[in-house]
mmCIF file of C-alpha atoms and ligand atoms in Angstrom:
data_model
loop_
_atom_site.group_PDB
_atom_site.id
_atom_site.type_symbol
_atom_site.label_atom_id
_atom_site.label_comp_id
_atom_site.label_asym_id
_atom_site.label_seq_id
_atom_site.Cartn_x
_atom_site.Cartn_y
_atom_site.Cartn_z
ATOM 1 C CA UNK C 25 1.612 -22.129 -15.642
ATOM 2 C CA UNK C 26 4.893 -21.430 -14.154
ATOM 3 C CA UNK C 27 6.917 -23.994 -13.137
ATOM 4 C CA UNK C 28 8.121 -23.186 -9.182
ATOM 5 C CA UNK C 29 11.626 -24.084 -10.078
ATOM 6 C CA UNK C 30 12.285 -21.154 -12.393
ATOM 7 C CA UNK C 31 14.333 -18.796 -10.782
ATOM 8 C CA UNK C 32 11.822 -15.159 -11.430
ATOM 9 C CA UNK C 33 8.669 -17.749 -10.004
ATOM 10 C CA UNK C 34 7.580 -15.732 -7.472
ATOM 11 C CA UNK C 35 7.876 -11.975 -9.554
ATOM 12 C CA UNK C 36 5.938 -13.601 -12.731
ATOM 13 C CA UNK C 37 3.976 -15.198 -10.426
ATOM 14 C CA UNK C 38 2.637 -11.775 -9.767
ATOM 15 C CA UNK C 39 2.633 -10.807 -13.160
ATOM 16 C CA UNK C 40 0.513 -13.585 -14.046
ATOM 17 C CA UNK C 41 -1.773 -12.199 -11.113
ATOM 18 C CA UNK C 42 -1.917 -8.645 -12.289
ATOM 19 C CA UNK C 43 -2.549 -9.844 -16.358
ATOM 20 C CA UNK C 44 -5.455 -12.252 -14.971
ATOM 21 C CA UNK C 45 -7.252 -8.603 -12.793
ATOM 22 C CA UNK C 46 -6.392 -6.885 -16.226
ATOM 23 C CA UNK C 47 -8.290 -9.393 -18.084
ATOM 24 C CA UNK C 48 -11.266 -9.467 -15.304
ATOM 25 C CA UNK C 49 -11.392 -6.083 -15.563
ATOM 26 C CA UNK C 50 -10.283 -5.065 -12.017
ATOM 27 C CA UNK C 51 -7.209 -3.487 -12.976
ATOM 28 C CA UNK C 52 -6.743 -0.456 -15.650
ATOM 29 C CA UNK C 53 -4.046 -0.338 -18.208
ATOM 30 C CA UNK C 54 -1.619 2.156 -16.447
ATOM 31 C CA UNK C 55 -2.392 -0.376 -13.114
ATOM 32 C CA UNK C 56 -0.069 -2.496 -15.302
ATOM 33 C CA UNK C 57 2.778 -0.014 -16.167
ATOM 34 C CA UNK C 58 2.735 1.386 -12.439
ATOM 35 C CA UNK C 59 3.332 -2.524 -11.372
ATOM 36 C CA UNK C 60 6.227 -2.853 -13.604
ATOM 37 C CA UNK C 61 7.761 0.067 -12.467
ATOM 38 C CA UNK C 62 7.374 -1.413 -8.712
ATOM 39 C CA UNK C 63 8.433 -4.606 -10.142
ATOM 40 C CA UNK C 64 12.051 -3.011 -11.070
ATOM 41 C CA UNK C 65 12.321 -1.065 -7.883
ATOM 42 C CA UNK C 66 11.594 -4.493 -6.091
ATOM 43 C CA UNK C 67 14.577 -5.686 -8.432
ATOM 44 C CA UNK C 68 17.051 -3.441 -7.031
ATOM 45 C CA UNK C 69 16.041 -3.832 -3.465
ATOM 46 C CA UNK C 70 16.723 -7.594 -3.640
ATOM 47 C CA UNK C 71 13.280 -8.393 -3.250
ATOM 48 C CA UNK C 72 13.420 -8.660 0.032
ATOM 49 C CA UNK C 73 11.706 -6.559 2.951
ATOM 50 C CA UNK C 74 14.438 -4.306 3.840
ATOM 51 C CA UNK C 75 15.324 -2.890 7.415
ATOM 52 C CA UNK C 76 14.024 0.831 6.454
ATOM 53 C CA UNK C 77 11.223 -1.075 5.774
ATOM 54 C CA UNK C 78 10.933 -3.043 8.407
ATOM 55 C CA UNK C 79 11.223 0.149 10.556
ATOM 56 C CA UNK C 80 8.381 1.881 8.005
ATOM 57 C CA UNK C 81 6.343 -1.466 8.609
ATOM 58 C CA UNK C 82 6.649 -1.051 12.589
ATOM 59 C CA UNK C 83 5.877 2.697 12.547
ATOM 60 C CA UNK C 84 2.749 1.675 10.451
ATOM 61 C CA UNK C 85 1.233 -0.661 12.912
ATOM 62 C CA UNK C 86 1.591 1.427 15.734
ATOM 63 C CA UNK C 87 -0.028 4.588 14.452
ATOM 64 C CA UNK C 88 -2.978 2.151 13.149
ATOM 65 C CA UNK C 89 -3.068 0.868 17.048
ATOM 66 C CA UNK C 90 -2.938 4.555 18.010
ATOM 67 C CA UNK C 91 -5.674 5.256 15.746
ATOM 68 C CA UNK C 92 -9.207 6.106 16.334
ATOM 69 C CA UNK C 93 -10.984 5.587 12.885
ATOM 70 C CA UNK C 94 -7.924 3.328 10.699
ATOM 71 C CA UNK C 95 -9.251 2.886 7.232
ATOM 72 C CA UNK C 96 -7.680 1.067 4.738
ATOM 73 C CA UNK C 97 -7.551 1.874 1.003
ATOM 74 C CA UNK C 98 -7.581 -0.788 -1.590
ATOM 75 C CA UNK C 99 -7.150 0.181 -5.629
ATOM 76 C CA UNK C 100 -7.160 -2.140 -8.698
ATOM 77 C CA UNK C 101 -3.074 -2.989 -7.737
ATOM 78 C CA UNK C 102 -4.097 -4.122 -4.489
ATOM 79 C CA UNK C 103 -7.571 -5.719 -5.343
ATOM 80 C CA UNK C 104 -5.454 -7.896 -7.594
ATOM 81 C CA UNK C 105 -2.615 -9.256 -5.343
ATOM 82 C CA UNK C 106 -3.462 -9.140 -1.589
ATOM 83 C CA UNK C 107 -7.397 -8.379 -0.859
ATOM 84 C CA UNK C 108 -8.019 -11.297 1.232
ATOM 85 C CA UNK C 109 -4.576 -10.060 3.029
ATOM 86 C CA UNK C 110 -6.526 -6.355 3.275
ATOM 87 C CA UNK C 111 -9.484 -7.651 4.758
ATOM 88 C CA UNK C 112 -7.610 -9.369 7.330
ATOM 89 C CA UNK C 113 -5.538 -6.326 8.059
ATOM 90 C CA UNK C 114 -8.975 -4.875 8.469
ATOM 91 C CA UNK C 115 -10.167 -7.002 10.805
ATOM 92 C CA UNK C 116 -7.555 -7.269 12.885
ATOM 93 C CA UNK C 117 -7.876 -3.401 13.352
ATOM 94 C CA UNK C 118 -11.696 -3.502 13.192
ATOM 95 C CA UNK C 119 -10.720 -0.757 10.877
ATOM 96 C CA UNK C 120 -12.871 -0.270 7.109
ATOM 97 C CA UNK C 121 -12.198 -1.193 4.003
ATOM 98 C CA UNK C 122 -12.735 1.551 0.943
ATOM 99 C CA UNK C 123 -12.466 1.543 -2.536
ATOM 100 C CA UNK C 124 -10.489 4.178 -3.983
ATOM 101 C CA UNK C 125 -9.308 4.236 -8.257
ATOM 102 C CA UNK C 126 -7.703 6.596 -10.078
ATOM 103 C CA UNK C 127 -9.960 5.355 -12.985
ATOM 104 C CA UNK C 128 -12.630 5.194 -11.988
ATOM 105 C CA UNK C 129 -15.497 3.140 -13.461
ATOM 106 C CA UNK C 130 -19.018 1.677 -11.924
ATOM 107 C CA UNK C 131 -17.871 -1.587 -13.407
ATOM 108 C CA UNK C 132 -14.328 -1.864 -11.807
ATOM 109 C CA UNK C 133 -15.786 -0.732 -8.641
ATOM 110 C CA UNK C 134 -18.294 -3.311 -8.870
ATOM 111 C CA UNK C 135 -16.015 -5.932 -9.847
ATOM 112 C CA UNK C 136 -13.153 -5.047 -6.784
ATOM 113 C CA UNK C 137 -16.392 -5.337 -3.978
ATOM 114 C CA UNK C 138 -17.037 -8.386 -5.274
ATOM 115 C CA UNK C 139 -13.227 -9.645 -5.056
ATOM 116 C CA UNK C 140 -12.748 -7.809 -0.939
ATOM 117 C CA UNK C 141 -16.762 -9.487 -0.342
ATOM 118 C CA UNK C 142 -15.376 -13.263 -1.368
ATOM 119 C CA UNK C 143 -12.141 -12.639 0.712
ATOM 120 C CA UNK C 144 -14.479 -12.185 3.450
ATOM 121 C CA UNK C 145 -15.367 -8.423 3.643
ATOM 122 C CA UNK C 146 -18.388 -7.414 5.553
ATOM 123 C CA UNK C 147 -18.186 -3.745 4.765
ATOM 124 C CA UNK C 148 -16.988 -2.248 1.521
ATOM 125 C CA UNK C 149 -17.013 1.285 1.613
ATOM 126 C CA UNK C 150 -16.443 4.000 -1.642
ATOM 127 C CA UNK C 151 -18.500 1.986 -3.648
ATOM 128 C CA UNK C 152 -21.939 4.853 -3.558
ATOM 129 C CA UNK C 153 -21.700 8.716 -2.435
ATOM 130 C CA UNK C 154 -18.635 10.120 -2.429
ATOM 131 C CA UNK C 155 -17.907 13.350 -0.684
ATOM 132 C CA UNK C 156 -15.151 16.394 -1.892
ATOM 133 C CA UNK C 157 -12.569 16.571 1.148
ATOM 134 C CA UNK C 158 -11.755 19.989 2.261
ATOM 135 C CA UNK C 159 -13.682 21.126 -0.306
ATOM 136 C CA UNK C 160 -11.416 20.547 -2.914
ATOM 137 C CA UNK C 161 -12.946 19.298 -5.937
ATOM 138 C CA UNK C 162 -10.812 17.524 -7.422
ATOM 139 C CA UNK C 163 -11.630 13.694 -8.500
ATOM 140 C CA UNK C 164 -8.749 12.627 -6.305
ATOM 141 C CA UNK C 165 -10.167 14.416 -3.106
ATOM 142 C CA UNK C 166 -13.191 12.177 -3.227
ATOM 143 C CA UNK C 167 -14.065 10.003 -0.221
ATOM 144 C CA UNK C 168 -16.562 8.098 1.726
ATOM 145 C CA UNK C 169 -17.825 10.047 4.121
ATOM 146 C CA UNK C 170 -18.127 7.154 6.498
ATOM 147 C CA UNK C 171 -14.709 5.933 6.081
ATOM 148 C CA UNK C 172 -11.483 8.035 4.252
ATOM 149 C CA UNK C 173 -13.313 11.242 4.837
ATOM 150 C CA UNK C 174 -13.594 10.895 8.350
ATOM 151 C CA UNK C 175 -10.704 9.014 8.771
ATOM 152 C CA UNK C 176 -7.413 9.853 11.076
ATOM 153 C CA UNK C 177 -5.202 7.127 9.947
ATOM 154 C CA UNK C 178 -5.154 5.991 6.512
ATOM 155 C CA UNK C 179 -3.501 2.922 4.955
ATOM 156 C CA UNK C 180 -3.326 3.921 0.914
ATOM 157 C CA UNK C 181 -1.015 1.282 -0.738
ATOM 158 C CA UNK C 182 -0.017 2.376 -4.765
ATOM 159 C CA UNK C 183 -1.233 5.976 -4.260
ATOM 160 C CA UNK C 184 -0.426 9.116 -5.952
ATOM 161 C CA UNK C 185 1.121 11.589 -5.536
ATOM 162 C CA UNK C 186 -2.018 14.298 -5.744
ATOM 163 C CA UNK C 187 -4.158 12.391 -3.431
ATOM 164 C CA UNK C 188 -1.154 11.717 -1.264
ATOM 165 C CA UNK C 189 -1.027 15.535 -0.598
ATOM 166 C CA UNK C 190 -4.854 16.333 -0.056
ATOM 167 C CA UNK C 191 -4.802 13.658 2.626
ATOM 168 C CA UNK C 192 -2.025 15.128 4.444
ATOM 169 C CA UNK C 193 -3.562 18.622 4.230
ATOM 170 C CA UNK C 194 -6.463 17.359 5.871
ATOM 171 C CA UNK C 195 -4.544 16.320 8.941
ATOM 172 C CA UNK C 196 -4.442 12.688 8.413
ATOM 173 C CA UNK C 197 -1.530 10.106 9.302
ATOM 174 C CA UNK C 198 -0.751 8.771 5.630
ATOM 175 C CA UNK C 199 1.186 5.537 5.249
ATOM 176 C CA UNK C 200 1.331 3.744 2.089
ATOM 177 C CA UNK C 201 3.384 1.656 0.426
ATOM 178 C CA UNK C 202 5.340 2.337 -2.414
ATOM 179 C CA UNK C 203 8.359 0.657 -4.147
ATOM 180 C CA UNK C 204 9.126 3.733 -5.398
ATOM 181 C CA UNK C 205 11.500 5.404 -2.557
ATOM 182 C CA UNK C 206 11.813 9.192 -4.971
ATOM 183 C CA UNK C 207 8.365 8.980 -5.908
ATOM 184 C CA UNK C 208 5.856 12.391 -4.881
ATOM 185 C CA UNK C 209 3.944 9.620 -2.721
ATOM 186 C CA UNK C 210 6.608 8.702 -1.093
ATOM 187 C CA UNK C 211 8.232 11.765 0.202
ATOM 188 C CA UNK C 212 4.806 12.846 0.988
ATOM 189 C CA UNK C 213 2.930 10.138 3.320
ATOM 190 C CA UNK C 214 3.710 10.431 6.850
ATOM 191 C CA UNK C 215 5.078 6.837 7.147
ATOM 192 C CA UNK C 216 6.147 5.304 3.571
ATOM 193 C CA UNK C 217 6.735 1.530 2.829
ATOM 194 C CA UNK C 218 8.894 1.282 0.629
ATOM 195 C CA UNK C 219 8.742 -2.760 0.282
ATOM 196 C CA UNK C 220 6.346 -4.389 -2.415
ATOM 197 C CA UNK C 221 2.563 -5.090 -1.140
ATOM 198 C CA UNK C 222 2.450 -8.554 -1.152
ATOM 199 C CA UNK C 223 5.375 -8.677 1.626
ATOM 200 C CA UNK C 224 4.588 -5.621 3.511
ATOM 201 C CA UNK C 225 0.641 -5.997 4.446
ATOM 202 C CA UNK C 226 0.930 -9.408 5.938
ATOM 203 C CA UNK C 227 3.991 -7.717 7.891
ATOM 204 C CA UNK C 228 2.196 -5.089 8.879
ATOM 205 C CA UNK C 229 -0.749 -7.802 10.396
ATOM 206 C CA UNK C 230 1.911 -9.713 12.296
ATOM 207 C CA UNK C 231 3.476 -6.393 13.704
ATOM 208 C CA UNK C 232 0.242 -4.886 14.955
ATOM 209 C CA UNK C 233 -0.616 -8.295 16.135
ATOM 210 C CA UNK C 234 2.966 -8.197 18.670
ATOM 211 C CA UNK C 235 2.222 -4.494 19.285
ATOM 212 C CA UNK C 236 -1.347 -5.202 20.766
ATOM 213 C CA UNK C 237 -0.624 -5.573 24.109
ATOM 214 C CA UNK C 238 1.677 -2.574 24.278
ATOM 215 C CA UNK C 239 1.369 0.735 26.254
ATOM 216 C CA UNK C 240 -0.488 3.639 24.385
ATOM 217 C CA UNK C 241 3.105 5.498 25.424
ATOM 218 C CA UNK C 242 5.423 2.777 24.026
ATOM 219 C CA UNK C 243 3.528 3.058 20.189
ATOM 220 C CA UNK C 244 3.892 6.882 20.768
ATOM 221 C CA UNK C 245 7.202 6.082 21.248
ATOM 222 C CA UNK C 246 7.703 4.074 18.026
ATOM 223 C CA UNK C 247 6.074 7.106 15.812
ATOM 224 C CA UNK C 248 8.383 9.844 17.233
ATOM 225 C CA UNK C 249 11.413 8.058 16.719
ATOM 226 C CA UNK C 250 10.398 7.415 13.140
ATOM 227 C CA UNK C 251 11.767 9.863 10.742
ATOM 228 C CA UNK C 252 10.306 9.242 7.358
ATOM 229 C CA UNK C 253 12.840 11.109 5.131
ATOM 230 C CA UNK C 254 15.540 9.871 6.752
ATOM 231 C CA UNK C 255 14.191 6.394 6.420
ATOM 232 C CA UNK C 256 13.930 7.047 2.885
ATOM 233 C CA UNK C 257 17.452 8.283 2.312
ATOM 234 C CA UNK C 258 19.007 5.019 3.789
ATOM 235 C CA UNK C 259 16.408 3.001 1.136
ATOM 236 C CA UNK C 260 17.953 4.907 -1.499
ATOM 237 C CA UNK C 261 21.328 4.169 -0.368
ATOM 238 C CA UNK C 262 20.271 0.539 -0.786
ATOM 239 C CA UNK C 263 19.132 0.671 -4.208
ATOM 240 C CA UNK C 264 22.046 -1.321 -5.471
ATOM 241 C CA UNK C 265 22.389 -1.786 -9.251
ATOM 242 C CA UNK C 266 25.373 -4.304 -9.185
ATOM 243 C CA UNK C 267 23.516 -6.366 -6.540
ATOM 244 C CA UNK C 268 22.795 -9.265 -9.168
ATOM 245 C CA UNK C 269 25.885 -9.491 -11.325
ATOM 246 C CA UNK C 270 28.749 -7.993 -8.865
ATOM 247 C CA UNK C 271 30.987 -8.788 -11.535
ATOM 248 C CA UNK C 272 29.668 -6.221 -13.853
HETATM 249 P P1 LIG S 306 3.702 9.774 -7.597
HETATM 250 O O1 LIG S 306 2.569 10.647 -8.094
HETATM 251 O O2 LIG S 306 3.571 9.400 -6.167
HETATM 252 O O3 LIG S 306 5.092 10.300 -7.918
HETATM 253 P P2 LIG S 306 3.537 7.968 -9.840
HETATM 254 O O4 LIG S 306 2.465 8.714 -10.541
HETATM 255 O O5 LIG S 306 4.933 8.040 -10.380
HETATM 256 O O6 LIG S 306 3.569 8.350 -8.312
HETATM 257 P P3 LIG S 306 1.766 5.759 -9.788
HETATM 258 O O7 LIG S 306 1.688 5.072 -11.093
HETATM 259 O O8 LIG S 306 0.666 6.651 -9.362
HETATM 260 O O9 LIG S 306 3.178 6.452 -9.738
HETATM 261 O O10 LIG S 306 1.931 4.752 -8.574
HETATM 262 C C1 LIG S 306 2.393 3.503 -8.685
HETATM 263 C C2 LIG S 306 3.499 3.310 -7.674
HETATM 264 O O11 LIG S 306 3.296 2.048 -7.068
HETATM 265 C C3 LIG S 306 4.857 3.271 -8.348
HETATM 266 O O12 LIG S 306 5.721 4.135 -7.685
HETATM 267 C C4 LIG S 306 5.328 1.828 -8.180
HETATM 268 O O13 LIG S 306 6.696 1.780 -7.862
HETATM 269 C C5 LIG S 306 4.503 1.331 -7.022
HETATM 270 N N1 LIG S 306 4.174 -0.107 -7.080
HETATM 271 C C6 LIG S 306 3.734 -0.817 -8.139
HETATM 272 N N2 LIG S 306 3.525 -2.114 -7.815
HETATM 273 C C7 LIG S 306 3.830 -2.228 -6.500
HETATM 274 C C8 LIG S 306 3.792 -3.290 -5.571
HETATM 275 N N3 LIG S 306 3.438 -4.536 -5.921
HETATM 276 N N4 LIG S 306 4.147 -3.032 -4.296
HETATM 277 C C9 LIG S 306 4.518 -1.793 -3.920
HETATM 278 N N5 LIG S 306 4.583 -0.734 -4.745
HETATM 279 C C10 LIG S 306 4.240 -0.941 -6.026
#
């Protein structure tokens, strides 16, 4: 038990959330290296939503407004820090919910429906036929053909770098959210978050909650004046290493 005083609470707060999925089984092994690399990204970003961010975050809820078939993408990483924050996202878009893991097992998918299905979830898709998109058959092209397959904006927090590009080739809107502002995924989804999960999907709930109301032109207006790689380059000029001990 952490005490709330301790100055890292709410970081090994986390880390006590993504040991406890390890040990339940939802998360693999690497799911723990890939959050400790987010965790020192998140370090040197002041663990705080930035404004790129909050710009990314904006851009994000109005092409999931604009969108005819949203579908969100939750992986061991996710399943262990914000599901019940996924489903509401989910509902809030009436958009679906699928499961999507780099590895892969009948167990872990088992165990992450169960988790999204207590949170509330009605619908968990990617948990029985998968089909190869485009074609391609790679294991990171699979998708539900009811939800990522058919798909035209995609929410896929954590992703990689592989999938990342097979989704844009198929002509879908790609935003995820990834700590990592140089990463493959990064400079490859159409809208990236670069702000850690547990901030940025209740963010994005409250900003398509303002956005509701608005004009189908005003959201179009949002995504053309977003410019991904430039949003990118002014995170990286925030990545600060001497923000913690300026005397160093
Ligand atoms: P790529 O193929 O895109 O270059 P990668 O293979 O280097 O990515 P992965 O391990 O596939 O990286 O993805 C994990 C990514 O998720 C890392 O870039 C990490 O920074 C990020 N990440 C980990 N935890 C969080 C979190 N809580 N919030 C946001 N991002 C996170």
């Amino acid at each position: 038990m952490i005490s709330e005083d301790h100055p890292r609470y709410h970081s090994l707060r986390l880390r006590e959330m993504i040991v406890d999925a390890w040990q339940r089984g939802i998360l693999a092994d690497s799911g723990m290296i890939a959050h400790g690399r987010g965790e020192a990204f998140d370090y040197l970003l002041g663990e705080e939503t930035t404004k790129p961010a909050e710009r990314a975050i904006r851009a994000a809820a109005a092409a999931l407004l604009l969108a005819r078939k949203p579908v969100l993408s939750v992986n061991g990483n996710t399943a262990a820090l914000v599901p019940g924050e996924m489903v509401k996202l989910a509902r809030e878009l009436k958009g679906k919910i699928e499961i999507n893991l780099f590895h892969r097992t009948p167990r872990r998918v088992k165990l992450i429906e169960e988790v999204l299905r207590d949170k509330g979830a009605d619908e968990v898709l990617g948990v029985d036929k998968l089909t190869h998109i485009d074609g391609i058959m790679s294991p990171r092209a699979t998708a539900s053909p009811d939800g990522i397959y058919s798909a035209d904006v995609v929410l896929v927090p954590l992703e990689d770098g592989d999938r990342t590009e097979i989704l844009r080739k198929s002509g879908k809107t790609v935003i995820t959210v990834d700590l990592n502002p140089l990463s493959r995924t990064s400079r490859m989804a159409s809208i990236s978050i670069t702000d850690n999960i547990v901030r940025a999907v209740p963010a994005i709930t409250a900003s398509v909650r303002e956005l509701r109301g608005s004009e189908r032109e005003e959201l179009e207006r949002i995504l053309e004046e977003f410019d991904n790689r430039e949003n990118l380059r002014e995170t990286i000029k925030l990545l600060d290493i001497r923000r913690y001990n300026p005397e160093l």
